[in-house]
Tab-separated table of C-alpha atoms in Angstrom:
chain	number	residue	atom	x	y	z
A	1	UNK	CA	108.983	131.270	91.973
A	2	UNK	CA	106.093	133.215	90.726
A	3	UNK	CA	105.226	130.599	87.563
A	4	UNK	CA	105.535	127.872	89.845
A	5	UNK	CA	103.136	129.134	92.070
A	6	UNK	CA	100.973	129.600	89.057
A	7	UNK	CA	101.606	126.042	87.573
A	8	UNK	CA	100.690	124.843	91.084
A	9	UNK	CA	97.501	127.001	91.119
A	10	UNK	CA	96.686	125.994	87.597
A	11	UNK	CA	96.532	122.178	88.060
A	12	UNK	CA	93.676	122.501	90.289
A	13	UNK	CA	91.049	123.806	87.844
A	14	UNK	CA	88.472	124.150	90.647
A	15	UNK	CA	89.848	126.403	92.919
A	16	UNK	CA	88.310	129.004	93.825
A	17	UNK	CA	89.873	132.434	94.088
A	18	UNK	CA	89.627	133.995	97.366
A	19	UNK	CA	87.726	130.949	99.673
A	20	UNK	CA	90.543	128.330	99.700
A	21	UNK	CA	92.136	127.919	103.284
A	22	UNK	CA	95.975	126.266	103.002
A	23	UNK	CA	97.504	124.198	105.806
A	24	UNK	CA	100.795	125.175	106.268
A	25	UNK	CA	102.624	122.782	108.533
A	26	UNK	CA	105.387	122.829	106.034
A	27	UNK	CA	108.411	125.472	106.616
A	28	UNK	CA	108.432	128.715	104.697
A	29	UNK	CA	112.190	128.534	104.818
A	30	UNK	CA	112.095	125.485	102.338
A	31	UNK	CA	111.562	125.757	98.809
A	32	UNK	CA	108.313	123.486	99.251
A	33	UNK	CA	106.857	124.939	101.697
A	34	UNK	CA	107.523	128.287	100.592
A	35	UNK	CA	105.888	127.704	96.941
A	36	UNK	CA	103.345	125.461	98.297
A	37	UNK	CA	101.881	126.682	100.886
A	38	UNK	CA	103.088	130.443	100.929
A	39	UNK	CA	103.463	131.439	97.436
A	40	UNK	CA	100.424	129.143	96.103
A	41	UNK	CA	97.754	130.677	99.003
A	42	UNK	CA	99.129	134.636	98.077
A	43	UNK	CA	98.471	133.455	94.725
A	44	UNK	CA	95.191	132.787	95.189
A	45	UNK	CA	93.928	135.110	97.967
A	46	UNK	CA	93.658	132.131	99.954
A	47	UNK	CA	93.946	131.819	103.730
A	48	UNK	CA	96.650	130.082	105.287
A	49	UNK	CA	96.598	128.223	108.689
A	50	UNK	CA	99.881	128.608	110.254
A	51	UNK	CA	101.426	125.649	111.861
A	52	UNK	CA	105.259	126.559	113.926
A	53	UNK	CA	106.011	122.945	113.605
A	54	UNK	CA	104.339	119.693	112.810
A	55	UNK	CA	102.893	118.327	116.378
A	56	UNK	CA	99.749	115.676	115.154
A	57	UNK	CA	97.666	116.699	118.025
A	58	UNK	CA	98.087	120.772	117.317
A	59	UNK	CA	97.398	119.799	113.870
A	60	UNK	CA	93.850	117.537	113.809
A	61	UNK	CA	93.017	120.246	116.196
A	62	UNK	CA	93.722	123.421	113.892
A	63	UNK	CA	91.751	120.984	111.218
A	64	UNK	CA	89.090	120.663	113.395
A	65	UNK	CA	88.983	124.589	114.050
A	66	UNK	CA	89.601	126.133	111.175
A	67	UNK	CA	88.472	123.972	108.279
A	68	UNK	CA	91.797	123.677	105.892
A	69	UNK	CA	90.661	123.108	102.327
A	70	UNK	CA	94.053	121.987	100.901
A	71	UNK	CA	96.892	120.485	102.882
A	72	UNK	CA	100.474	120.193	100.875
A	73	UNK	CA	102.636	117.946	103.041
A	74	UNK	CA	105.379	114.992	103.371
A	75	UNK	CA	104.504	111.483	103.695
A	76	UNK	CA	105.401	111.071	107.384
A	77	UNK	CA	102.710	114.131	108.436
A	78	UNK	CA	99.868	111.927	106.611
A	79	UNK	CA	100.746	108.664	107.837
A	80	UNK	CA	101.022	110.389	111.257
A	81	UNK	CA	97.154	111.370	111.203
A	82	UNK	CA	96.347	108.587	109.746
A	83	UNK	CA	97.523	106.474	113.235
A	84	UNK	CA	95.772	108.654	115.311
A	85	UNK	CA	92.457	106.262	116.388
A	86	UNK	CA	89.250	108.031	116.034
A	87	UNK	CA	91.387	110.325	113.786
A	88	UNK	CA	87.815	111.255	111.401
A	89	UNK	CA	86.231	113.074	114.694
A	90	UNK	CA	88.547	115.656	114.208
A	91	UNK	CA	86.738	116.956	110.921
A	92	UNK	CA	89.213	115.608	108.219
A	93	UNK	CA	86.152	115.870	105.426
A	94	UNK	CA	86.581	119.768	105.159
A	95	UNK	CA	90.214	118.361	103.438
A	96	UNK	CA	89.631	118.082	99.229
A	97	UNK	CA	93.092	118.123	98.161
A	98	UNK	CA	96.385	116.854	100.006
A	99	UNK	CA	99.444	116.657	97.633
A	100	UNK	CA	102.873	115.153	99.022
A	101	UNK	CA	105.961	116.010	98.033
A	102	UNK	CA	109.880	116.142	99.204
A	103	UNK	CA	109.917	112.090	99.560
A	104	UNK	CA	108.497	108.949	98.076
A	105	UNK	CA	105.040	108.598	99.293
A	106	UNK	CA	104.104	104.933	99.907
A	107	UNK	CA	100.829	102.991	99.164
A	108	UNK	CA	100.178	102.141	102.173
A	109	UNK	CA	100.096	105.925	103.567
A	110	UNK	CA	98.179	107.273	100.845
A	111	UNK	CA	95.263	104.266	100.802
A	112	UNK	CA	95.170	105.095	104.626
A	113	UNK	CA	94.895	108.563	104.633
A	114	UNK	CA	92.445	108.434	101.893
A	115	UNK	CA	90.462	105.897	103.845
A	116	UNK	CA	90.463	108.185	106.852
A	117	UNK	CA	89.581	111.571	105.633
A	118	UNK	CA	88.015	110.643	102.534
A	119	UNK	CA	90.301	113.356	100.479
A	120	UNK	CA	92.612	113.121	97.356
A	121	UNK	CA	96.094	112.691	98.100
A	122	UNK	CA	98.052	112.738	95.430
A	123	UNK	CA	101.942	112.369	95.014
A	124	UNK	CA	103.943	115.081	93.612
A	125	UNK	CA	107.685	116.101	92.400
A	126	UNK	CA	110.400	118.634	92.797
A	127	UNK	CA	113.347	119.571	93.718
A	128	UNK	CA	114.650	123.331	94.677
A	129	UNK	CA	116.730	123.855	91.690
A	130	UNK	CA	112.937	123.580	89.707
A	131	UNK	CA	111.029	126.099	92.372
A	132	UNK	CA	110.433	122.965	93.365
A	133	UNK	CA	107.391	121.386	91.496
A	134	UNK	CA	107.785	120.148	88.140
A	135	UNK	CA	105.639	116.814	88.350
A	136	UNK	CA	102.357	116.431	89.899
A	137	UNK	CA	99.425	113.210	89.364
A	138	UNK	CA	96.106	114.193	87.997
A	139	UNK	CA	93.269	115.113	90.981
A	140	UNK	CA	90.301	114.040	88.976
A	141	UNK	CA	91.458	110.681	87.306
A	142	UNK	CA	92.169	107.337	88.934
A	143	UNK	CA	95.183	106.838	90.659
A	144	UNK	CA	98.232	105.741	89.770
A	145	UNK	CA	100.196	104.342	92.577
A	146	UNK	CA	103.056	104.847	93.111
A	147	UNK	CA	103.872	107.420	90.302
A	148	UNK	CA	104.550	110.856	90.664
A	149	UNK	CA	102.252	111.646	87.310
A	150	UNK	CA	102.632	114.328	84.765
A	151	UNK	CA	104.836	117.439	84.346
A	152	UNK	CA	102.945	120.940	85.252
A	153	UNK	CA	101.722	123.204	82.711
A	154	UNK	CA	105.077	124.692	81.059
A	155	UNK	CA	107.133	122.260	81.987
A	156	UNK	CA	108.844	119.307	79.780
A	157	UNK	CA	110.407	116.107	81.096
A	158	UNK	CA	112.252	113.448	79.439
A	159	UNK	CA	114.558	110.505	80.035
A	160	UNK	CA	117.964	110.108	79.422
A	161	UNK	CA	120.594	107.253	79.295
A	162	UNK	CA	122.901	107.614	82.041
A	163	UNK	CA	125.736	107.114	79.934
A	164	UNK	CA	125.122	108.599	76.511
A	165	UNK	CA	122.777	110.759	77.586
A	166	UNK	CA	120.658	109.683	74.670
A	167	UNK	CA	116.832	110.215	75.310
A	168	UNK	CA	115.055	106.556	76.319
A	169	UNK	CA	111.638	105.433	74.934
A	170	UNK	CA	108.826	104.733	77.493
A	171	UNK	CA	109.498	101.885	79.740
A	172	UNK	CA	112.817	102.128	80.198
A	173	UNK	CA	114.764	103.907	83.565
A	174	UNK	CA	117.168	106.770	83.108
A	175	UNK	CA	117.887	110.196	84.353
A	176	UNK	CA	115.110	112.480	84.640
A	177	UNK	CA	115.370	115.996	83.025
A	178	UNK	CA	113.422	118.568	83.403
A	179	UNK	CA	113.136	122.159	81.498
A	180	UNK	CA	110.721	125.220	82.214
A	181	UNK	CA	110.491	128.557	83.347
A	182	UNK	CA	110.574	127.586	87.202
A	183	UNK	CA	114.221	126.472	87.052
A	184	UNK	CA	117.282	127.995	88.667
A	185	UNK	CA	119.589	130.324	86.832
A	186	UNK	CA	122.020	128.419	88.334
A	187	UNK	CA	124.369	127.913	91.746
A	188	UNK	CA	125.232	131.106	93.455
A	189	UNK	CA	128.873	131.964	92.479
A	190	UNK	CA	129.235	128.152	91.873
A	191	UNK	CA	129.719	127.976	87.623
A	192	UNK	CA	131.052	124.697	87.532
A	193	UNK	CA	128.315	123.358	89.455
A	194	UNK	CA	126.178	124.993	87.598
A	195	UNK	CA	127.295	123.310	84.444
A	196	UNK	CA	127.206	120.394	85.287
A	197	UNK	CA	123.464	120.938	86.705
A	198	UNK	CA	122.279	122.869	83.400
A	199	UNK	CA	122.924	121.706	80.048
A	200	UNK	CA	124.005	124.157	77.266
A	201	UNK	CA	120.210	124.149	76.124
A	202	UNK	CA	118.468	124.632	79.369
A	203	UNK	CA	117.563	120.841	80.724
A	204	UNK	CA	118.106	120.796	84.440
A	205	UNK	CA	119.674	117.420	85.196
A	206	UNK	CA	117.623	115.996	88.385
A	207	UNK	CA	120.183	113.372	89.568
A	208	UNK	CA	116.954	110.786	90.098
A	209	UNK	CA	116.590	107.829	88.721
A	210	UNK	CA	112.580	107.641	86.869
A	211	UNK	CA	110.617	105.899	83.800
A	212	UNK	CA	107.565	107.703	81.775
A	213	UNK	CA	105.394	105.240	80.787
A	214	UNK	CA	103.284	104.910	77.324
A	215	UNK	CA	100.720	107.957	78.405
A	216	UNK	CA	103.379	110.077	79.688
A	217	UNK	CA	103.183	109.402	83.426
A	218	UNK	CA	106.535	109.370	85.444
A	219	UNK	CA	107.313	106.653	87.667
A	220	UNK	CA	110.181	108.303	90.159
A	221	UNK	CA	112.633	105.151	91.099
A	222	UNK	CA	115.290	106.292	92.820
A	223	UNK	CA	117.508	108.935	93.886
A	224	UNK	CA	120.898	107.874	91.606
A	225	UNK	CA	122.860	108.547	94.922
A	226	UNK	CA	120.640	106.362	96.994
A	227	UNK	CA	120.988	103.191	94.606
A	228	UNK	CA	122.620	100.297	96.125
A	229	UNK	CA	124.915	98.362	94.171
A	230	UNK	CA	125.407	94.923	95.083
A	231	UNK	CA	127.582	92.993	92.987
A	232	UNK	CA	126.208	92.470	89.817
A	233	UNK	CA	122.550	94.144	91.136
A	234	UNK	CA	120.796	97.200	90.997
A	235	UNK	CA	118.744	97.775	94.129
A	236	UNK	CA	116.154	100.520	94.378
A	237	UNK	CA	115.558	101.225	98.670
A	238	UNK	CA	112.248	102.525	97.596
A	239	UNK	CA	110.888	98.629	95.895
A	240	UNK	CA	112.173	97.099	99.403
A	241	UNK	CA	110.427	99.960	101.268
A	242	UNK	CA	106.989	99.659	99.608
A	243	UNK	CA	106.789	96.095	100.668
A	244	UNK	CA	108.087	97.133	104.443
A	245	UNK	CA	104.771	99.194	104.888
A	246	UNK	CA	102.899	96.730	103.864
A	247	UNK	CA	103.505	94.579	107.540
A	248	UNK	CA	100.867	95.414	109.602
A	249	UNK	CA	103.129	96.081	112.310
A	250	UNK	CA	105.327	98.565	110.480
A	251	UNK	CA	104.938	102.208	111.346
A	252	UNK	CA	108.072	103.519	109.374
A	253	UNK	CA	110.878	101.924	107.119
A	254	UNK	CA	114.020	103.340	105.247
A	255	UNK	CA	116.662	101.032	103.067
A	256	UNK	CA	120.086	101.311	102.798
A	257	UNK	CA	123.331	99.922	101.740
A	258	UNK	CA	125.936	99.659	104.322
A	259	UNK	CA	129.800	98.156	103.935
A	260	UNK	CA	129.700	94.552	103.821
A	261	UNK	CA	132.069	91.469	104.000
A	262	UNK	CA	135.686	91.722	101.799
A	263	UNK	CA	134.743	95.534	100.539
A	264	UNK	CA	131.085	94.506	99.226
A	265	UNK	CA	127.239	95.829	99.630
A	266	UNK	CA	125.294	94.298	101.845
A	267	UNK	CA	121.593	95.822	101.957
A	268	UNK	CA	120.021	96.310	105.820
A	269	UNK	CA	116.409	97.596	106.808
A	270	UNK	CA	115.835	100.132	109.556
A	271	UNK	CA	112.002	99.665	110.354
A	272	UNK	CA	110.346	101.751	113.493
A	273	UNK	CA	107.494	99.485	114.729
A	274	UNK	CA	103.962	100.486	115.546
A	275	UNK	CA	103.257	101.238	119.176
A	276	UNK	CA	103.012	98.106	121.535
A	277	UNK	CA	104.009	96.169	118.953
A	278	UNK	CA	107.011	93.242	118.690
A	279	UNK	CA	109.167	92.087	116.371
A	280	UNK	CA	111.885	90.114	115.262
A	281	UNK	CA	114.349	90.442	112.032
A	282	UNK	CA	113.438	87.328	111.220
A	283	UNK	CA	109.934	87.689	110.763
A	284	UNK	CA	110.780	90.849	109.248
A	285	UNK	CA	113.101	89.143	106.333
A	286	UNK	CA	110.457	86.412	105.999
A	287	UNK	CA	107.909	88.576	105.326
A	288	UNK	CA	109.735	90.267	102.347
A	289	UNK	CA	110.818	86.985	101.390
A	290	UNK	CA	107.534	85.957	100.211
A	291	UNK	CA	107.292	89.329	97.948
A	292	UNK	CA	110.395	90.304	96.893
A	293	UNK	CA	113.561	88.423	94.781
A	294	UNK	CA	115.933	87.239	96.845
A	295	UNK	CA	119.021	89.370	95.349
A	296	UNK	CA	116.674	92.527	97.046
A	297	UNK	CA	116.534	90.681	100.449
A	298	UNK	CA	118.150	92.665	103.281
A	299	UNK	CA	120.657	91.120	105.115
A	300	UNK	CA	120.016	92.908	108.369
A	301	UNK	CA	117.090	94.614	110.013
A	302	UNK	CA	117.273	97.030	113.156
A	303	UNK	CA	114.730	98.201	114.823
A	304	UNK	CA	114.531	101.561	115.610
A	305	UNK	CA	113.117	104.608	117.989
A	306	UNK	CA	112.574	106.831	114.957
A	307	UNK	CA	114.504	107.480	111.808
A	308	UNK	CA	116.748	110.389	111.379
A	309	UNK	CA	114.963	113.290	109.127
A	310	UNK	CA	115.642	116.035	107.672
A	311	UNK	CA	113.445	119.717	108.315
A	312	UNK	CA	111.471	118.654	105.512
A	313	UNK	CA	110.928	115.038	106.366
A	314	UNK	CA	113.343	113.566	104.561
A	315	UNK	CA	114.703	110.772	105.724
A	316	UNK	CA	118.394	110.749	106.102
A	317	UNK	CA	119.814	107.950	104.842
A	318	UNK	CA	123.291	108.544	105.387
């Protein structure tokens, strides 16, 4: 825990030691928040701004108030703000460096929140077994969209055939490994687990499904868990997602694969609409079918309230 909070600290070179002030709206009692917000501010003498919960309101008014320098977060909290109209009267410019972790953060949420607030919001990659951060994109380069950039100082990364286990040349998707001195010992009383987590020479196997490409930026895909199989297809939720926040009238979108005709996969789209705003699964399916292949088509949309999330912001696609 203590040399991922100093990865963290080191990949911001311009920090300075003692005048930062941390948003916390994440939990302590999660490994993100507790690294990212807790651990990273005691780290560097910083202040934090303590949030109980994420409420949008409470929080563009603690921004306005008390001037948060840094703001570590899920993708749901910034695409939150960034609906609020007349959202940049609330002070957003005292923000220089957002980073989102815990979930896929879409282009759509991090062009609008950058838009908004005029801040660098950059997406970033963990998991709890790795303190959690092991992967974090650049703050002072252009972005890459849609990637979840390089490893942190310390820290190696490679792909791996899922099968063979065999490490894969740039391009191609695998498993994503990780190895550094932020990783578990292992599961608590759990040693078979723990095997099968940790190989014999320290690689922590990550379960997602990612690409590095030619300059050594990661690409996350997919959770392996979360990819649908349907028939002879591999279907990542996230490529159907992406092009989900791209309707105008789409506040929030998850994928999934649910049982289907004769013991098949069919895929279906949960979408949560903007306020005051209509829609039917038909112009929903239409939509994608201009952008996407028609093997990724869903075959069902539903509209929804809200989708089910975890504390984090997860969402929950089972």
């Amino acid at each position: 825990l203590v040399a991922n909070a100093l990865q963290t600290a080191a990949w911001v070179p311009e920090l300075r030691r003692g005048r930062e002030r941390v948003l916390c709206a994440l939990p302590f009692s999660r490994a993100y928040g507790m690294t990212s917000c807790m651990n990273f501010a005691v780290a560097l003498a910083a202040a934090m701004i303590l949030l109980p919960t994420f409420e949008t309101q409470n929080v563009l008014h603690a921004i306005r108030r008390d001037r948060p320098t840094l703001f570590p977060g899920v993708p749901p909290m910034y695409a939150a703000i960034s609906g609020v109209r007349g959202a940049r009267g609330y002070g957003l410019s005292s923000l220089r460096a957002c980073i989102s972790g815990a979930a896929p953060l879409p282009v759509e949420v991090q062009e609008g929140f950058e838009r908004i607030t005029r801040a660098r919001l950059v997406e970033g990659y963990g998991l709890s077994e790795a303190g959690p951060v092991t992967h974090v994109n650049p703050l002072g380069q252009p972005q890459r969209r849609g990637h979840i950039g390089l490893p942190l100082p310390g820290t190696e990364a490679k792909i791996v055939d899922l099968g063979r286990g065999d490490e894969l040349p740039p391009g191609q998707i695998g498993e994503l490994l990780v190895r550094g001195p932020q990783l578990m010992q292992g599961y608590w009383n759990r040693p078979a687990e723990t095997a099968e987590a940790l190989t014999p020479d320290g690689w922590l196997r990550t379960g997602d499904l990612a690409r590095m490409d030619a300059e050594g930026f990661f690409q996350l895909i997919e959770r392996r868990k979360e990819m649908i199989v349907a028939g002879r297809y591999n279907i990542y939720p996230r490529d159907i997602e992406e092009v989900l926040y791209e309707h105008p009238k789409v506040l929030d979108a998850a994928v999934a694969g649910v049982p289907g005709d004769g013991g098949a996969t069919d895929v279906k789209a949960f979408v949560v609409l903007r306020r005051g705003e209509s829609a039917s699964p038909d112009e929903i399916i239409q939509f994608l079918r201009e952008r996407l292949s028609a093997y990724k088509l869903p075959s069902a949309v539903e509209f929804r309230e809200a989708l089910p999330r975890s504390f984090i912001g997860k969402v929950l696609r089972r």
